[in-house]
Amino acid sequence: MVRIGSVEMDDCERGHLPPFLSQLFADGGEGRRLSVELPPGDVVWPDPGYSQLSIRARPAFWLSDVAVSGEYWALLRAQHEHSGLWPVLLEDSVQPWAAGQIAPDAAAEIDNYHAAAFMAEVWTDWVAKAHADQVDILDPFGPRCPGPAPPGKLVADPGVVADWYARLVAERRTPLGLVAVERSADALAVMGWQGALNHNEWMVPLAAVVRSWEERFGARVVGMGFNTLDLSVAAPPTTSEHALHVAAEHWTFCPDSIIQGAGTLIDYAEQIKGRNAWSFWWD
């Protein structure tokens, strides 16, 4: 990592990003600007010895040395349109990413994957290996994958909901990551996050699923941990039937949410109905 001092406001007001942020972009951040002062932090480079996928010519993201507030996260989120930098609350600065144990991928790779295909593959593979009595947790769908759920209806602007949830997540005293992406879902792949490694060894398909949730449920990536993911949700399912269909998607994305949590899709569906935040944890 490279030690970087804080960015002063007059540096930001020059109309372009400081060099250590510009290098996060393939084009050098041309035309990007950020008018928020940053705390001291580091750019995080992938460790070439960690993964062949992590070899690249620029850092994966920028990481603050100190915890930030939810209000500060919201300021940066509001500037994403102009800065191209999406803020992520990262739980703790001594996680594997601080040592470069990350495997970044280009956002363009996500275009090759679709939520429906990922869901069907996970469902089919698990059913093929499961005992007959285990399939009961998937009632009422059983061995037949229902496919992605219909979209929800927005209850608020996705940015406003994301700001609200960031205030709650930031109460954990989390440092900040900044990643050069056009949409929040892409952060999973571009940052090289490995939190769901025990479920799916490649994060790109998971990012494709979150992209789909952005479009259908107004979801936004707010925080990441060693093996956790926090999303805000502006268009959650509000009926039991719709929530059950969404629960089936969550099961393929993070089986531990059901298997080591609610126990069944039906019980889990009641937990997420009407909720404006989805949190995932992988064993």
Short mmCIF file of C-alpha atoms in Angstrom, two decimals, residues 91-253:
data_model
loop_
_atom_site.label_atom_id
_atom_site.label_comp_id
_atom_site.label_asym_id
_atom_site.label_seq_id
_atom_site.Cartn_x
_atom_site.Cartn_y
_atom_site.Cartn_z
CA GLU A 91 -16.05 -2.91 8.59
CA ASP A 92 -12.40 -2.81 9.71
CA SER A 93 -9.14 -1.67 8.14
CA VAL A 94 -7.21 -4.78 9.22
CA GLN A 95 -9.28 -7.13 7.05
CA PRO A 96 -7.58 -9.11 4.23
CA TRP A 97 -8.07 -6.29 1.72
CA ALA A 98 -5.71 -4.08 3.73
CA ALA A 99 -2.97 -6.62 2.97
CA GLY A 100 -3.88 -6.84 -0.70
CA GLN A 101 -5.58 -10.24 -0.38
CA ILE A 102 -8.06 -9.35 -3.08
CA ALA A 103 -8.75 -10.54 -6.61
CA PRO A 104 -10.09 -7.63 -8.67
CA ASP A 105 -11.89 -8.11 -11.97
CA ALA A 106 -12.94 -5.63 -14.63
CA ALA A 107 -16.54 -4.45 -14.46
CA ALA A 108 -16.92 -5.48 -18.10
CA GLU A 109 -16.73 -9.13 -17.02
CA ILE A 110 -20.05 -8.73 -15.21
CA ASP A 111 -21.81 -8.14 -18.53
CA ASN A 112 -21.28 -11.83 -19.36
CA TYR A 113 -23.45 -13.08 -16.48
CA HIS A 114 -27.13 -12.88 -15.63
CA ALA A 115 -29.01 -13.32 -12.37
CA ALA A 116 -31.47 -15.86 -13.80
CA ALA A 117 -28.71 -18.15 -15.09
CA PHE A 118 -26.79 -17.98 -11.82
CA MET A 119 -29.91 -18.71 -9.80
CA ALA A 120 -30.85 -21.71 -11.95
CA GLU A 121 -27.34 -23.16 -11.81
CA VAL A 122 -27.05 -22.91 -8.01
CA TRP A 123 -30.54 -24.33 -7.51
CA THR A 124 -30.00 -27.28 -9.83
CA ASP A 125 -26.56 -28.15 -8.45
CA TRP A 126 -27.71 -28.05 -4.83
CA VAL A 127 -30.85 -30.13 -5.43
CA ALA A 128 -28.80 -32.74 -7.29
CA LYS A 129 -26.53 -33.20 -4.26
CA ALA A 130 -29.09 -32.81 -1.47
CA HIS A 131 -30.89 -35.54 0.41
CA ALA A 132 -34.63 -35.75 -0.20
CA ASP A 133 -35.50 -34.39 3.24
CA GLN A 134 -33.20 -31.37 2.75
CA VAL A 135 -35.20 -30.11 -0.22
CA ASP A 136 -38.05 -29.32 2.20
CA ILE A 137 -36.36 -26.03 3.09
CA LEU A 138 -37.12 -24.89 -0.46
CA ASP A 139 -40.90 -25.29 -0.09
CA PRO A 140 -43.10 -24.35 -1.83
CA PHE A 141 -40.77 -24.44 -4.83
CA GLY A 142 -39.02 -27.72 -4.12
CA PRO A 143 -36.59 -28.92 -6.79
CA ARG A 144 -37.90 -26.52 -9.43
CA CYS A 145 -36.17 -23.12 -9.52
CA PRO A 146 -38.78 -20.32 -9.72
CA GLY A 147 -36.46 -17.87 -11.48
CA PRO A 148 -36.03 -14.20 -10.53
CA ALA A 149 -38.87 -12.42 -8.75
CA PRO A 150 -40.84 -9.53 -10.27
CA PRO A 151 -39.63 -6.00 -9.47
CA GLY A 152 -40.73 -4.23 -6.32
CA LYS A 153 -42.30 -0.78 -6.12
CA LEU A 154 -40.13 2.11 -4.98
CA VAL A 155 -41.07 3.51 -1.60
CA ALA A 156 -38.35 6.19 -1.75
CA ASP A 157 -35.42 7.31 -3.87
CA PRO A 158 -32.70 4.61 -3.79
CA GLY A 159 -30.07 7.19 -2.88
CA VAL A 160 -32.08 8.43 0.08
CA VAL A 161 -32.59 4.89 1.35
CA ALA A 162 -28.88 4.15 0.91
CA ASP A 163 -27.99 7.25 2.94
CA TRP A 164 -30.37 6.14 5.71
CA TYR A 165 -28.85 2.67 5.86
CA ALA A 166 -25.29 4.01 5.74
CA ARG A 167 -25.98 5.87 8.99
CA LEU A 168 -26.88 2.56 10.65
CA VAL A 169 -23.93 0.62 9.21
CA ALA A 170 -21.50 3.41 10.14
CA GLU A 171 -22.42 2.96 13.80
CA ARG A 172 -20.06 -0.02 13.71
CA ARG A 173 -17.20 2.48 13.31
CA THR A 174 -16.18 1.47 9.82
CA PRO A 175 -13.46 2.89 7.57
CA LEU A 176 -14.30 3.97 4.05
CA GLY A 177 -13.45 2.46 0.70
CA LEU A 178 -13.72 4.35 -2.58
CA VAL A 179 -13.91 2.35 -5.79
CA ALA A 180 -14.06 3.51 -9.41
CA VAL A 181 -17.32 2.01 -10.69
CA GLU A 182 -20.36 3.25 -12.58
CA ARG A 183 -22.78 1.44 -10.27
CA SER A 184 -22.57 0.12 -6.75
CA ALA A 185 -22.97 -3.58 -7.62
CA ASP A 186 -19.73 -3.53 -9.60
CA ALA A 187 -17.78 -2.83 -6.41
CA LEU A 188 -17.97 -6.54 -5.50
CA ALA A 189 -15.84 -7.46 -8.50
CA VAL A 190 -13.69 -4.35 -9.01
CA MET A 191 -12.58 -4.23 -5.36
CA GLY A 192 -11.69 -7.92 -5.47
CA TRP A 193 -13.87 -8.68 -2.43
CA GLN A 194 -13.78 -12.37 -1.49
CA GLY A 195 -16.48 -12.50 1.18
CA ALA A 196 -18.60 -15.19 -0.51
CA LEU A 197 -15.67 -17.37 -1.51
CA ASN A 198 -16.99 -20.43 0.33
CA HIS A 199 -20.19 -20.25 -1.70
CA ASN A 200 -18.94 -19.11 -5.10
CA GLU A 201 -15.25 -18.83 -5.90
CA TRP A 202 -15.76 -15.95 -8.33
CA MET A 203 -17.45 -12.70 -7.33
CA VAL A 204 -18.37 -11.59 -10.86
CA PRO A 205 -21.61 -13.64 -11.07
CA LEU A 206 -22.63 -12.34 -7.64
CA ALA A 207 -22.09 -8.79 -8.86
CA ALA A 208 -24.42 -9.59 -11.77
CA VAL A 209 -27.09 -10.64 -9.28
CA VAL A 210 -26.69 -7.42 -7.30
CA ARG A 211 -26.93 -5.44 -10.55
CA SER A 212 -30.28 -7.11 -11.13
CA TRP A 213 -31.38 -6.19 -7.61
CA GLU A 214 -30.36 -2.60 -8.26
CA GLU A 215 -32.72 -2.55 -11.22
CA ARG A 216 -35.63 -4.49 -9.69
CA PHE A 217 -35.47 -3.50 -6.02
CA GLY A 218 -33.54 -0.23 -5.91
CA ALA A 219 -30.71 -1.97 -4.06
CA ARG A 220 -27.37 -0.24 -3.39
CA VAL A 221 -24.15 -1.61 -1.94
CA VAL A 222 -23.51 0.18 1.35
CA GLY A 223 -21.07 -2.00 3.28
CA MET A 224 -18.82 -5.05 3.05
CA GLY A 225 -17.08 -7.12 5.68
CA PHE A 226 -14.76 -10.11 5.68
CA ASN A 227 -17.73 -12.37 4.80
CA THR A 228 -20.69 -9.99 4.97
CA LEU A 229 -22.54 -7.70 2.58
CA ASP A 230 -24.99 -4.89 3.41
CA LEU A 231 -27.43 -3.59 0.81
CA SER A 232 -30.04 -0.85 1.07
CA VAL A 233 -33.35 -1.65 -0.63
CA ALA A 234 -35.73 1.03 -1.90
CA ALA A 235 -38.33 -1.31 -3.45
CA PRO A 236 -38.63 -4.30 -1.11
CA PRO A 237 -41.28 -7.03 -1.47
CA THR A 238 -44.33 -6.09 0.58
CA THR A 239 -46.50 -9.19 0.27
CA SER A 240 -45.76 -12.67 1.58
CA GLU A 241 -45.98 -14.16 -1.91
CA HIS A 242 -43.53 -11.68 -3.40
CA ALA A 243 -41.18 -11.95 -0.42
CA LEU A 244 -41.16 -15.74 -0.81
CA HIS A 245 -40.07 -15.40 -4.42
CA VAL A 246 -37.33 -12.95 -3.42
CA ALA A 247 -36.29 -15.32 -0.61
CA ALA A 248 -35.62 -17.96 -3.26
CA GLU A 249 -33.19 -15.58 -4.94
CA HIS A 250 -31.50 -14.83 -1.64
CA TRP A 251 -31.05 -18.54 -1.03
CA THR A 252 -29.10 -19.00 -4.26
CA PHE A 253 -27.06 -15.87 -3.53
#
